[in-house]
PDB file of C-alpha atoms in Angstrom:
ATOM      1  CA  UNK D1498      57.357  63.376 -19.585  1.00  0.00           C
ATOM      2  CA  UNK D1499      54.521  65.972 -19.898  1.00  0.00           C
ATOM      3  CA  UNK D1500      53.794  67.666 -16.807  1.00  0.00           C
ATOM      4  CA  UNK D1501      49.708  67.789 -16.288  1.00  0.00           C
ATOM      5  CA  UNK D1502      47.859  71.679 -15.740  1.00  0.00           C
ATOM      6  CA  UNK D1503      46.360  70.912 -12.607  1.00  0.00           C
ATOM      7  CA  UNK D1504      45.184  75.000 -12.614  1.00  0.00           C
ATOM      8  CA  UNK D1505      42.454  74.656 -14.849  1.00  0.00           C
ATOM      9  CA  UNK D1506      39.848  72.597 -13.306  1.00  0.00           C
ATOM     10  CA  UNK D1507      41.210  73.919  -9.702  1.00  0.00           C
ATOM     11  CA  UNK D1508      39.800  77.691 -11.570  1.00  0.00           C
ATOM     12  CA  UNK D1509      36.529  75.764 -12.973  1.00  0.00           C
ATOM     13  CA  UNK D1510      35.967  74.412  -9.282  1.00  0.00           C
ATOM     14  CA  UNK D1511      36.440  78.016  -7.395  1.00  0.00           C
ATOM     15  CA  UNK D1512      34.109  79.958 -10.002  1.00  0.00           C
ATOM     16  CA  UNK D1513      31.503  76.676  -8.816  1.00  0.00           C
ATOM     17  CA  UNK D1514      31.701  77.682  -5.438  1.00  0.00           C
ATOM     18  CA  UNK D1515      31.425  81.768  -5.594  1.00  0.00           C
ATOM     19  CA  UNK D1516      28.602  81.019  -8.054  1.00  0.00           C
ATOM     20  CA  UNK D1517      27.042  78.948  -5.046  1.00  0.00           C
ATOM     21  CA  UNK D1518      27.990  81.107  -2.523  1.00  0.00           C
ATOM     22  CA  UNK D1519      26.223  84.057  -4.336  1.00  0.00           C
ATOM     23  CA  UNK D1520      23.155  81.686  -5.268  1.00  0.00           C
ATOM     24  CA  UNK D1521      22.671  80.915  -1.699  1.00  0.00           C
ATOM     25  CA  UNK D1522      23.063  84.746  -0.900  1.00  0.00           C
ATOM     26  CA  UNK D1523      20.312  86.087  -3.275  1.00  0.00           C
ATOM     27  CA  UNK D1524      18.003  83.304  -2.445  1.00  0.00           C
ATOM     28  CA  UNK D1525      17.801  83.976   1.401  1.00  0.00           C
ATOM     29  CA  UNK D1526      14.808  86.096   0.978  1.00  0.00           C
ATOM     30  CA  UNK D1527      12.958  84.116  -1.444  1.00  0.00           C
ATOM     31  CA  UNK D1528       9.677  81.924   0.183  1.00  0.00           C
ATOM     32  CA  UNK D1529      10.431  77.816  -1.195  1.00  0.00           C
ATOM     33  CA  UNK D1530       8.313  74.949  -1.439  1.00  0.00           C
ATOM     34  CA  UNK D1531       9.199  71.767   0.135  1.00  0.00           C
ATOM     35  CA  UNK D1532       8.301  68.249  -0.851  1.00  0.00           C
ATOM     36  CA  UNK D1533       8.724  64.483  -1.035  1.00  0.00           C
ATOM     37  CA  UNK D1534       7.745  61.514   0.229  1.00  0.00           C
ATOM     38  CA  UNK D1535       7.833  59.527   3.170  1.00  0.00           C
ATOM     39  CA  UNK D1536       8.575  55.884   2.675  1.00  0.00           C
ATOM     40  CA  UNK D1537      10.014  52.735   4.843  1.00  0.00           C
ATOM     41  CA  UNK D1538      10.888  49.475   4.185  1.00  0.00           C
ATOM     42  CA  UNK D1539       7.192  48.437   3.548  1.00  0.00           C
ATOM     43  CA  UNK D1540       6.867  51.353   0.636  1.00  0.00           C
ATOM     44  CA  UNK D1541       5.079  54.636   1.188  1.00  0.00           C
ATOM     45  CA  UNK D1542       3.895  56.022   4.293  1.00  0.00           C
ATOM     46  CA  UNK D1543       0.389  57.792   4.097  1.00  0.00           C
ATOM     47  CA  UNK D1544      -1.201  60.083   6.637  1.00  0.00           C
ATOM     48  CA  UNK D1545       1.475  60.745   9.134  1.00  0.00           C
ATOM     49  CA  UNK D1546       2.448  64.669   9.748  1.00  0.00           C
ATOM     50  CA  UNK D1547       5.532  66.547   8.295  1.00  0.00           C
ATOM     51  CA  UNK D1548       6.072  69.270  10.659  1.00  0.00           C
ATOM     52  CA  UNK D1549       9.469  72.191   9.924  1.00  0.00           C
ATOM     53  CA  UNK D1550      10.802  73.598  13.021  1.00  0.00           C
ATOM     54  CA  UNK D1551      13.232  76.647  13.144  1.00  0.00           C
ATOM     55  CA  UNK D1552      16.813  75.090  14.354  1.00  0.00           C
ATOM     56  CA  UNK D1553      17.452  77.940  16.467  1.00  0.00           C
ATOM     57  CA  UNK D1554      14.736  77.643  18.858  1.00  0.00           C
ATOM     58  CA  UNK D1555      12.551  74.733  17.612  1.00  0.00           C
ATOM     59  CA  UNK D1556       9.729  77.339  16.532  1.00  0.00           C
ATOM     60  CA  UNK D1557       7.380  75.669  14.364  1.00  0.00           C
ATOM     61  CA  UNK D1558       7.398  76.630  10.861  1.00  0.00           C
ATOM     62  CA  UNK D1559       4.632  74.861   8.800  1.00  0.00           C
ATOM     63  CA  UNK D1560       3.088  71.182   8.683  1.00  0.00           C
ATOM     64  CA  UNK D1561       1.062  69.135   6.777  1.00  0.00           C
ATOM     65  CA  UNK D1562      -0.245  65.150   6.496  1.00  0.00           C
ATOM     66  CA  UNK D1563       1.075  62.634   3.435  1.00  0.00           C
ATOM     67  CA  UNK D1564      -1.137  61.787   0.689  1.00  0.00           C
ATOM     68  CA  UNK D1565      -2.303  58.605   0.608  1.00  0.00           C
ATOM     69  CA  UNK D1566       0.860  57.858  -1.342  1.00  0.00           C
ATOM     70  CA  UNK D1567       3.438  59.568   1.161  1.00  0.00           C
ATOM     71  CA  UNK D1568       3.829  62.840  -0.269  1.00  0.00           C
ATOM     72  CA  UNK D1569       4.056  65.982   1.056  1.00  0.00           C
ATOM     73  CA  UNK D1570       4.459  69.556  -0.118  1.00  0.00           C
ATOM     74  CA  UNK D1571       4.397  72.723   1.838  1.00  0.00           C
ATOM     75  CA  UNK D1572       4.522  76.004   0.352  1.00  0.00           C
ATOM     76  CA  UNK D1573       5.856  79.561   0.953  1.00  0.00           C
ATOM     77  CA  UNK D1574       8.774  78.185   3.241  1.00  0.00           C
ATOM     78  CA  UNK D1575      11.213  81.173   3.803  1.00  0.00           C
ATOM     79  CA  UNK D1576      13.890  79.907   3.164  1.00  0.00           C
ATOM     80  CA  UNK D1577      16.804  79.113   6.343  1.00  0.00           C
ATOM     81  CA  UNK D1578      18.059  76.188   8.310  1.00  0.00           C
ATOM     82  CA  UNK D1579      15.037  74.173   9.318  1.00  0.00           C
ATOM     83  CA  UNK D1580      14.526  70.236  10.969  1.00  0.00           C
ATOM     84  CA  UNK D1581      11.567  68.211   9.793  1.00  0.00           C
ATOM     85  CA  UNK D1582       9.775  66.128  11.906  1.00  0.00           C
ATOM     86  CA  UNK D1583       7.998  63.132  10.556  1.00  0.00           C
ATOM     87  CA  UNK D1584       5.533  61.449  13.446  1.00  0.00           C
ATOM     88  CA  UNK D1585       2.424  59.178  13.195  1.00  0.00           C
ATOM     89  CA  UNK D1586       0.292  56.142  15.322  1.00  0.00           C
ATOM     90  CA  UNK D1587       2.747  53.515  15.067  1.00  0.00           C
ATOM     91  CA  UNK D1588       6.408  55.022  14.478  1.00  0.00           C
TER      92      UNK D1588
END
C-alpha cells in the first residue's frame, strides 16, 4: 500500500495564508469602496440608509440611501473593522 504525501497541499495552504496575511498588511492604508444591495424576502429594498460605524467606539464613518433598486456604494472607506447599519420607515 502507497502511503499518500499529505506535505504538499499542507505547503500550498501555508504560502495561502502568509500571502493573505501580507495582503491584509499592505492594504491597511489603502481608502475602499463598499457596495451591495439591500434586499428581503419581498426583493430589493430602496431608499433606506446604509450607515458604517467604527467598532471601537461606534464613530460614524460614512452613509448613504439605496437606489431605487437597493444598492448602495460608498467610497473612500479607509479600510478597518467597521458595522453597517441598515435602518428605514418600516423595519
Amino acid at each position: 500500500m502507497k502511503k499518500e504525501n499529505t506535505y504538499l497541499p499542507l505547503k500550498h495552504i501555508l504560502l495561502l495564508v502568509i500571502s493573505l496575511i501580507s495582503i491584509t498588511g499592505f492594504a491597511q492604508d489603502k481608502k475602499v469602496t463598499l457596495s451591495g444591495t439591500v434586499r428581503d424576502t419581498q426583493g430589493a429594498v430602496p431608499f433606506v440608509n446604509v450607515i458604517i460605524t467604527t467598532q471601537k467606539d461606534n464613530k460614524v464613518i460614512a452613509g448613504t440611501l439605496t437606489t431605487e433598486t437597493g444598492a448602495y456604494t460608498l467610497k473612500d472607506i479607509p479600510s478597518g473593522k467597521y458595522n453597517i447599519e441598515i435602518s428605514g420607515l418600516g423595519y
